[in-house]
Amino acid sequence: MDRVLETPLTADDINSLKLGDVVYIKGIVYTARDMAHMTVRDKLEKSQNLPVDFQGSAVFHAGPVVKKTHTGWELGVIGPTTSVRMEPYAEMVGKLGVKAIIGKGGMREGSRDAFQKYGQVYLQAAPGCAALLADGIEEIQEVHWFDLGMPEALWVLKARKFGPLVVTMDCRGGSIYEGIKSKAIKTIDALYQPA
Amino acid sequence: MTAIDSLYVSNIQERVIRLGKATRELDVSEVTKAVRQMCISANYNVPEGSILALKKALETEESSVGKEVLARILENHKIAREECLAACQDTGVAMVFIEVGQNVKLIGGELYDAINEGVRQGYIDGYLRKSVVTDPLFERVNTGDNTPAFIYTDIVPGSDVKITVAAKGGGAENMSGLRMLTPAAGVEGIKKFVVEQVAEAGPNPCPPIVVGVGIGGTFDRVALLAKKALTRSVGSHNAHPMYAKLEAELLEEINKLGIGPQGFGGRTTALGVNIEFAPCHIASLPVAVNLNCHVGPHESVIL
């Protein structure tokens, strides 16, 4: 039986997630990448309102392909972008109440700290599987900051069953990326002479 | 007719014959059509070499999560092909490598305008993502049609025009690296740099990846060699046996890193290593690494 988390996500939802768990999301997912994060930061600095409520939200580091239709928007394909580019915003995103960050490649120490402090998790979506992932999205509800360009805008997606997503960083400071990286570096030390 | 007169006449005749034989006119609208088509097709249809390598990896992968990921990737690529969808949402910047035979006369417009028009039409008509901004630092305004294309032109012998379109995604591109090694570094130094680069990239370039390696040339040339290496099929080998051997060894050693599909661990970190090399200065041993994800769209056509 697939595990489906429904937004808004609660502290209990997040606490229950362990590294390696596979989950799906039902409900609202926001997309945000470099420019949307920068715009949020600017607005907060100027004490301006944000167009969506990030409390309990799932934020997807993604730049989708979207078609304009007579009635609104239609999702073409969607997939994760490299999350580490959003690392500088770790504290801001935590404070906003974002509970799940979805992307690829994981994040660094600042995010690990924020995940523990604010009770967040990181979920990896399959990269390069954009046709498959789009299947789990029911519709596009709205778009904000379209002037940033289609990939960079903040899209509000309604998910029927978005995933599979793998818990790769939890709210207790755990990260599957750490172990894999240190093993890779040890392998290099064994394979080659030091320069 | 004097001897000089006859020489003059034969020279003229020879020039006329050569011109008549050799000059071939090509309307640049043909270039637009080909570029448009390849932008769409390359992004919908993951190259056959990569699919074969993924299928092989599915058999050899030992990690169960890795196997699952590989199966899902293959399913995605099948859906993309069948339903005419981009296999990855990042349909990249359009790299266009064009080899123009020196006997070809291009007519009907400007070559680079024709290429950019092909990219514009392809990315709009194919519903591909537009991922180019005007200015890298200050404006960062999306150009809206994925132009300009990133064009490299070579003049080659003959009367053909060969065009290669490679859609280069940002995630893998950001994990590139270049180092100006010196001759003492040797094969060991090259290997260590390449493998370290892959380890450092970790899960970010969407493994399983294809590793493009440039060796030799100059600072600028070596990067281009690495990029051109990625336009070669996965599973092909450098024609030079020593470099082909180095490709095989690097692939084996990269796949000992344990990064695995999606970076979740496993033996399939890379599907292939392609090396291109060039002569270089006596003091230098430049090396560059340019990565592609498992989608790595590229196609070629000869006009």
XYZ file of C-alpha atoms in Angstrom:
498
model
C 0.000 0.000 0.000
C 1.521 3.328 -1.057
C 1.863 5.948 1.603
C 0.132 9.187 0.641
C 0.631 12.415 2.598
C -2.021 15.061 2.330
C -1.312 18.801 2.446
C -1.224 20.835 4.616
C 1.427 18.643 6.206
C 1.515 18.372 9.979
C 4.370 18.005 12.458
C 3.223 14.410 13.016
C 3.442 13.674 9.288
C 7.009 14.936 9.218
C 8.091 13.218 12.445
C 6.842 9.887 11.158
C 9.094 9.958 8.078
C 12.323 7.952 8.077
C 15.201 7.938 5.611
C 14.408 5.694 2.661
C 10.621 5.893 3.063
C 8.738 6.187 -0.208
C 5.759 8.571 -0.166
C 3.340 10.350 -2.464
C 1.741 13.755 -1.986
C -1.908 14.606 -2.441
C -3.092 18.199 -2.351
C -1.276 21.421 -3.101
C 2.320 21.606 -4.265
C 4.065 24.909 -5.024
C 6.921 25.115 -7.494
C 9.734 27.513 -6.741
C 13.271 27.715 -8.039
C 16.006 30.361 -8.063
C 13.986 33.451 -9.012
C 10.897 32.596 -6.943
C 13.067 32.147 -3.842
C 14.781 35.449 -4.569
C 11.405 37.134 -5.010
C 10.111 35.734 -1.711
C 13.223 37.065 0.010
C 12.792 40.524 -1.536
C 9.126 40.667 -0.541
C 9.861 39.617 3.035
C 12.600 42.224 3.289
C 10.145 44.879 2.138
C 7.423 43.479 4.452
C 5.176 42.804 1.477
C 2.559 40.058 1.362
C 3.224 36.721 -0.308
C 0.635 35.391 -2.758
C 0.363 31.954 -1.121
C 0.438 30.534 2.397
C 3.519 28.400 2.959
C 2.392 26.979 6.349
C 2.413 23.188 6.107
C 3.249 23.361 2.425
C 5.232 21.219 0.030
C 7.607 23.218 -2.163
C 8.911 21.594 -5.313
C 12.200 22.806 -6.792
C 11.057 22.567 -10.393
C 10.534 24.467 -13.605
C 7.640 22.843 -15.430
C 6.606 22.896 -19.071
C 3.122 24.392 -19.204
C 0.725 25.002 -22.091
C -1.779 27.852 -22.096
C -5.286 26.671 -22.927
C -8.631 28.449 -23.380
C -9.614 27.754 -19.808
C -6.286 28.060 -18.023
C -3.080 26.071 -17.959
C -2.200 22.519 -18.812
C 0.861 20.776 -17.454
C 3.179 19.249 -20.043
C 6.020 17.691 -18.085
C 7.635 18.416 -14.746
C 10.693 17.246 -12.839
C 13.080 18.277 -10.096
C 15.914 20.747 -10.462
C 19.151 20.718 -8.425
C 18.099 21.759 -4.921
C 21.449 22.887 -3.613
C 21.035 26.170 -5.504
C 18.279 27.033 -3.033
C 20.542 26.328 -0.044
C 21.032 30.050 0.782
C 17.301 30.283 1.601
C 17.207 27.373 4.088
C 16.405 29.472 7.148
C 13.836 31.624 5.321
C 12.021 28.577 3.955
C 11.944 26.969 7.404
C 10.556 30.106 8.995
C 7.820 30.314 6.367
C 6.489 26.976 7.584
C 7.354 24.878 4.543
C 7.249 21.262 5.697
C 8.465 19.294 2.710
C 11.041 20.318 0.147
C 10.979 18.256 -3.032
C 13.885 18.258 -5.462
C 16.973 16.360 -6.465
C 20.442 16.000 -5.052
C 19.626 17.062 -1.504
C 20.833 20.085 0.418
C 23.676 21.040 2.747
C 24.338 21.715 6.431
C 22.250 24.892 6.620
C 19.206 22.951 5.499
C 19.958 20.035 7.799
C 19.961 22.480 10.715
C 16.768 24.147 9.505
C 15.062 20.757 9.028
C 15.695 19.945 12.702
C 14.778 23.406 13.932
C 11.552 23.775 11.931
C 10.551 20.137 11.488
C 11.014 19.671 7.738
C 11.956 16.857 5.383
C 13.580 16.617 1.999
C 12.007 14.371 -0.609
C 13.790 13.358 -3.783
C 11.717 13.116 -6.950
C 13.054 11.002 -9.798
C 15.171 13.244 -12.020
C 14.830 12.894 -15.758
C 11.431 11.222 -15.400
C 9.385 14.266 -16.285
C 6.706 12.443 -18.247
C 6.060 10.019 -15.383
C 5.953 12.675 -12.666
C 3.490 14.858 -14.570
C 1.036 11.986 -14.373
C 0.512 12.562 -10.647
C -0.582 16.173 -11.069
C -4.316 16.689 -11.513
C -4.331 20.326 -12.525
C -2.661 23.670 -12.350
C -4.636 25.924 -10.038
C -2.871 29.211 -10.547
C 0.395 30.918 -11.290
C 2.179 33.807 -9.601
C 5.081 35.894 -10.871
C 4.717 34.662 -14.443
C 6.886 37.595 -15.488
C 9.859 35.653 -14.117
C 9.422 33.272 -17.052
C 7.552 29.982 -17.262
C 10.141 27.827 -15.456
C 10.831 30.412 -12.763
C 7.239 31.337 -11.903
C 5.511 30.065 -8.760
C 3.003 27.462 -9.949
C 0.265 26.165 -7.693
C -0.279 22.511 -8.576
C -3.019 20.228 -7.360
C -1.660 16.718 -6.955
C -3.756 13.569 -7.030
C -0.823 11.315 -6.211
C 2.484 12.940 -6.854
C 5.552 10.727 -6.625
C 7.140 8.397 -5.852
C 9.229 10.575 -3.557
C 12.006 9.197 -1.385
C 12.775 10.645 2.054
C 16.472 11.435 1.712
C 16.840 13.997 4.537
C 14.721 13.765 7.664
C 13.868 16.139 10.522
C 16.444 14.541 12.842
C 19.567 15.561 10.907
C 19.743 12.371 8.870
C 20.808 12.425 5.210
C 21.427 9.536 2.846
C 23.680 11.732 0.687
C 26.357 12.105 3.368
C 27.188 8.414 3.664
C 27.240 7.869 -0.090
C 29.559 10.827 -0.664
C 32.072 9.884 2.021
C 32.182 6.339 0.651
C 32.875 7.681 -2.856
C 35.741 9.831 -1.583
C 37.258 6.876 0.271
C 37.083 4.858 -2.954
C 39.053 7.571 -4.779
C 41.721 7.568 -2.076
C 42.066 3.817 -2.503
C 42.136 3.959 -6.337
C 44.699 6.701 -6.952
C 47.970 7.962 -5.495
C 47.713 11.343 -3.778
C 48.870 14.091 -6.153
C 47.598 30.125 -79.950
C 50.820 30.830 -78.070
C 51.995 28.653 -75.233
C 51.060 31.398 -72.748
C 47.595 31.800 -74.299
C 46.935 28.073 -74.050
C 48.065 28.047 -70.426
C 45.676 30.931 -69.694
C 42.787 29.164 -71.397
C 43.429 25.875 -69.634
C 43.602 27.675 -66.284
C 40.264 29.310 -66.920
C 38.773 26.032 -68.084
C 40.053 24.288 -65.010
C 38.602 26.941 -62.710
C 35.248 26.794 -64.455
C 35.192 23.016 -64.262
C 36.159 23.059 -60.591
C 33.543 25.660 -59.741
C 30.864 23.867 -61.717
C 31.630 20.575 -60.058
C 32.242 21.736 -56.580
C 29.852 24.488 -55.720
C 26.657 23.303 -54.248
C 23.940 25.692 -53.257
C 22.022 25.076 -50.065
C 19.094 27.235 -49.040
C 19.372 28.055 -45.350
C 15.649 27.362 -44.950
C 16.715 23.683 -45.100
C 18.890 24.345 -42.073
C 15.935 25.891 -40.215
C 13.775 22.851 -40.975
C 16.432 20.399 -39.852
C 17.221 22.263 -36.629
C 13.525 22.593 -35.744
C 12.976 18.889 -36.287
C 16.039 17.811 -34.319
C 15.217 20.053 -31.322
C 11.854 18.323 -30.995
C 12.915 14.808 -31.861
C 16.030 14.776 -29.651
C 14.042 15.867 -26.602
C 11.244 13.333 -27.152
C 13.435 10.389 -28.139
C 16.235 9.470 -25.780
C 19.163 8.287 -27.948
C 19.212 4.552 -28.717
C 22.731 4.158 -27.294
C 21.567 5.475 -23.927
C 18.502 3.214 -23.896
C 20.667 0.159 -24.606
C 23.084 1.157 -21.846
C 20.184 1.637 -19.403
C 18.802 -1.812 -20.266
C 22.220 -3.356 -19.752
C 22.572 -1.502 -16.443
C 19.227 -2.841 -15.292
C 20.687 -6.344 -15.670
C 23.974 -5.610 -13.928
C 22.791 -3.278 -11.144
C 23.032 -4.949 -7.748
C 21.161 -2.411 -5.609
C 17.425 -3.095 -5.485
C 16.597 0.619 -5.207
C 18.962 1.196 -8.134
C 17.141 -1.426 -10.206
C 13.811 0.174 -9.387
C 15.080 3.597 -10.421
C 16.475 2.257 -13.702
C 13.184 0.531 -14.511
C 11.303 3.756 -13.842
C 13.696 5.735 -16.042
C 13.178 3.267 -18.906
C 9.417 3.507 -18.456
C 9.616 7.310 -18.532
C 11.673 7.302 -21.717
C 9.183 4.929 -23.349
C 6.232 7.160 -22.420
C 8.080 10.226 -23.705
C 8.747 8.531 -27.057
C 5.224 7.149 -27.457
C 3.294 10.195 -26.289
C 5.587 12.804 -27.872
C 6.641 14.405 -24.601
C 9.983 15.725 -23.491
C 11.734 12.993 -21.482
C 13.004 15.655 -19.083
C 11.434 19.027 -18.312
C 14.835 20.663 -18.732
C 15.079 20.667 -22.494
C 18.257 22.634 -22.174
C 20.005 25.260 -24.188
C 20.301 24.321 -27.850
C 23.896 23.542 -28.696
C 24.303 23.490 -32.464
C 27.464 22.115 -34.031
C 27.572 22.761 -37.746
C 30.178 21.475 -40.170
C 29.987 23.282 -43.467
C 31.711 21.724 -46.467
C 33.876 24.386 -48.077
C 32.261 23.805 -51.469
C 28.835 24.715 -50.178
C 27.357 28.086 -51.008
C 24.693 29.035 -48.510
C 21.844 31.016 -50.024
C 18.488 32.417 -48.977
C 19.546 34.205 -45.807
C 21.997 34.294 -42.936
C 23.117 30.910 -41.587
C 22.966 31.851 -37.893
C 19.541 33.478 -38.294
C 18.347 30.256 -39.913
C 19.682 28.158 -37.025
C 18.073 30.411 -34.418
C 14.780 30.325 -36.309
C 14.917 26.519 -36.218
C 15.510 26.567 -32.466
C 12.706 29.087 -31.953
C 10.220 27.026 -33.965
C 11.312 23.738 -32.414
C 11.031 24.904 -28.823
C 7.681 26.613 -29.383
C 6.045 23.962 -31.599
C 7.417 21.069 -29.521
C 6.285 22.539 -26.182
C 9.849 22.413 -24.943
C 10.907 24.501 -21.988
C 12.498 27.841 -22.734
C 15.488 28.066 -20.466
C 17.668 30.896 -21.768
C 18.043 34.307 -20.125
C 19.339 37.405 -21.896
C 21.953 38.528 -19.445
C 23.601 36.176 -16.962
C 23.999 38.562 -14.046
C 21.817 41.649 -13.983
C 18.675 41.191 -16.083
C 18.142 37.444 -16.316
C 15.073 37.908 -18.510
C 13.871 34.752 -20.258
C 14.168 35.219 -24.025
C 10.905 33.296 -24.431
C 11.926 31.112 -27.366
C 15.136 29.445 -26.147
C 17.283 31.500 -28.481
C 20.065 32.260 -28.955
C 21.394 28.860 -29.895
C 24.963 28.161 -28.841
C 26.595 27.656 -32.216
C 29.979 26.194 -33.144
C 30.958 26.188 -36.800
C 33.668 24.195 -38.560
C 34.627 24.507 -42.187
C 35.390 21.039 -43.530
C 36.288 19.577 -46.940
C 33.492 18.517 -49.273
C 29.978 19.550 -50.167
C 27.956 18.381 -47.183
C 26.544 20.279 -44.243
C 26.400 18.251 -41.055
C 24.338 19.611 -38.190
C 24.303 18.229 -34.662
C 21.816 19.516 -32.125
C 22.426 18.735 -28.455
C 19.981 19.973 -25.830
C 22.117 20.689 -22.783
C 20.389 20.773 -19.418
C 21.580 23.036 -16.620
C 21.817 20.554 -13.747
C 24.484 18.390 -15.314
C 26.216 21.351 -16.958
C 26.716 23.039 -13.572
C 28.733 20.030 -12.442
C 31.412 20.544 -15.136
C 35.053 21.094 -14.342
C 38.335 21.945 -15.998
C 41.912 21.749 -14.824
C 45.178 22.747 -16.435
C 47.254 19.749 -15.402
C 50.919 19.486 -16.349
C 52.558 16.550 -18.148
C 53.806 14.949 -14.905
C 50.197 14.271 -13.874
C 49.937 11.632 -16.614
C 47.165 9.083 -16.946
C 46.805 8.797 -13.166
C 46.314 12.555 -12.813
C 43.696 12.623 -15.565
C 41.813 9.703 -14.065
C 41.837 11.134 -10.567
C 40.513 14.490 -11.757
C 37.706 12.930 -13.799
C 36.602 10.531 -11.075
C 36.793 13.239 -8.377
C 34.637 15.466 -10.528
C 31.983 12.747 -10.760
C 32.160 12.075 -6.996
C 31.848 15.769 -6.218
C 28.828 16.041 -8.546
C 27.207 13.169 -6.637
C 23.444 13.020 -7.203
C 23.170 16.466 -8.824
C 23.724 15.675 -12.530
C 20.956 13.005 -12.418
C 22.881 9.725 -12.464
C 23.291 7.440 -14.273
C 25.294 9.983 -16.213
C 27.367 10.145 -19.372
C 30.832 11.579 -18.822
C 32.346 13.721 -21.569
C 36.091 14.186 -21.207
C 38.342 16.525 -23.163
C 42.085 16.004 -22.991
C 44.645 18.338 -24.588
C 44.224 21.501 -26.608
C 44.106 24.760 -24.713
C 41.963 26.130 -21.863
C 39.100 26.965 -24.228
C 39.549 24.010 -26.594
C 39.526 21.328 -23.936
C 36.077 22.371 -22.703
C 34.714 22.171 -26.239
C 36.276 18.716 -26.659
C 34.472 17.516 -23.524
C 31.187 18.871 -24.812
C 31.679 17.383 -28.288
C 32.486 14.037 -26.663
C 28.910 14.032 -25.350
C 27.515 14.202 -28.874
C 28.976 10.761 -29.518
C 26.695 7.791 -28.811
C 26.855 6.062 -25.471
C 28.618 2.768 -26.152
C 30.817 4.143 -28.940
C 34.566 4.262 -28.417
C 37.339 6.621 -29.349
C 39.065 5.428 -32.535
C 42.459 5.629 -30.834
C 42.958 2.348 -28.906
C 44.774 3.977 -25.954
C 41.967 6.482 -25.451
C 39.349 3.776 -25.941
C 41.066 1.786 -23.198
C 41.110 4.855 -20.967
C 37.357 5.288 -21.574
C 36.723 1.722 -20.449
C 38.951 2.012 -17.383
C 37.388 5.300 -16.314
C 33.891 3.846 -16.664
C 34.827 0.906 -14.494
C 36.441 3.100 -11.842
C 33.566 5.621 -11.789
C 31.170 2.757 -11.256
C 33.108 1.756 -8.140
C 32.108 5.039 -6.465
C 28.757 3.683 -5.335
C 26.728 6.809 -6.176
C 24.260 4.797 -8.238
C 21.019 5.667 -10.036
C 19.539 8.923 -8.646
C 22.440 8.985 -6.165
C 20.721 6.396 -3.970
C 23.688 4.025 -4.096
C 24.521 1.242 -6.530
C 27.000 0.411 -9.261
C 25.439 2.309 -12.169
C 26.797 5.810 -11.672
C 27.747 6.263 -15.323
C 26.475 4.702 -18.541
C 29.506 5.701 -20.555
C 32.692 7.744 -20.726
C 33.491 9.455 -24.031
C 36.900 11.037 -24.526
C 38.020 13.430 -27.250
C 41.608 14.600 -27.426
C 43.705 17.164 -29.277
C 47.371 18.198 -29.565
C 48.591 20.567 -26.884
C 51.513 22.724 -25.760
C 54.641 20.955 -24.459
C 53.994 22.391 -20.979
C 50.310 21.518 -20.744
C 47.945 18.659 -20.064
C 44.495 20.269 -19.970
C 41.537 18.136 -18.930
C 37.844 19.001 -18.872
C 34.791 17.101 -17.721
C 31.307 17.837 -19.028
C 28.417 15.711 -17.823
C 25.126 14.608 -19.328
C 22.273 13.014 -17.461
C 20.819 9.706 -18.667
C 18.538 11.619 -21.069
C 21.325 13.509 -22.872
C 19.409 14.502 -26.022
C 21.419 14.797 -29.224
C 20.834 14.164 -32.912
C 22.687 14.736 -36.169
C 21.741 15.121 -39.805
C 23.657 15.567 -43.039
C 22.159 17.965 -45.577
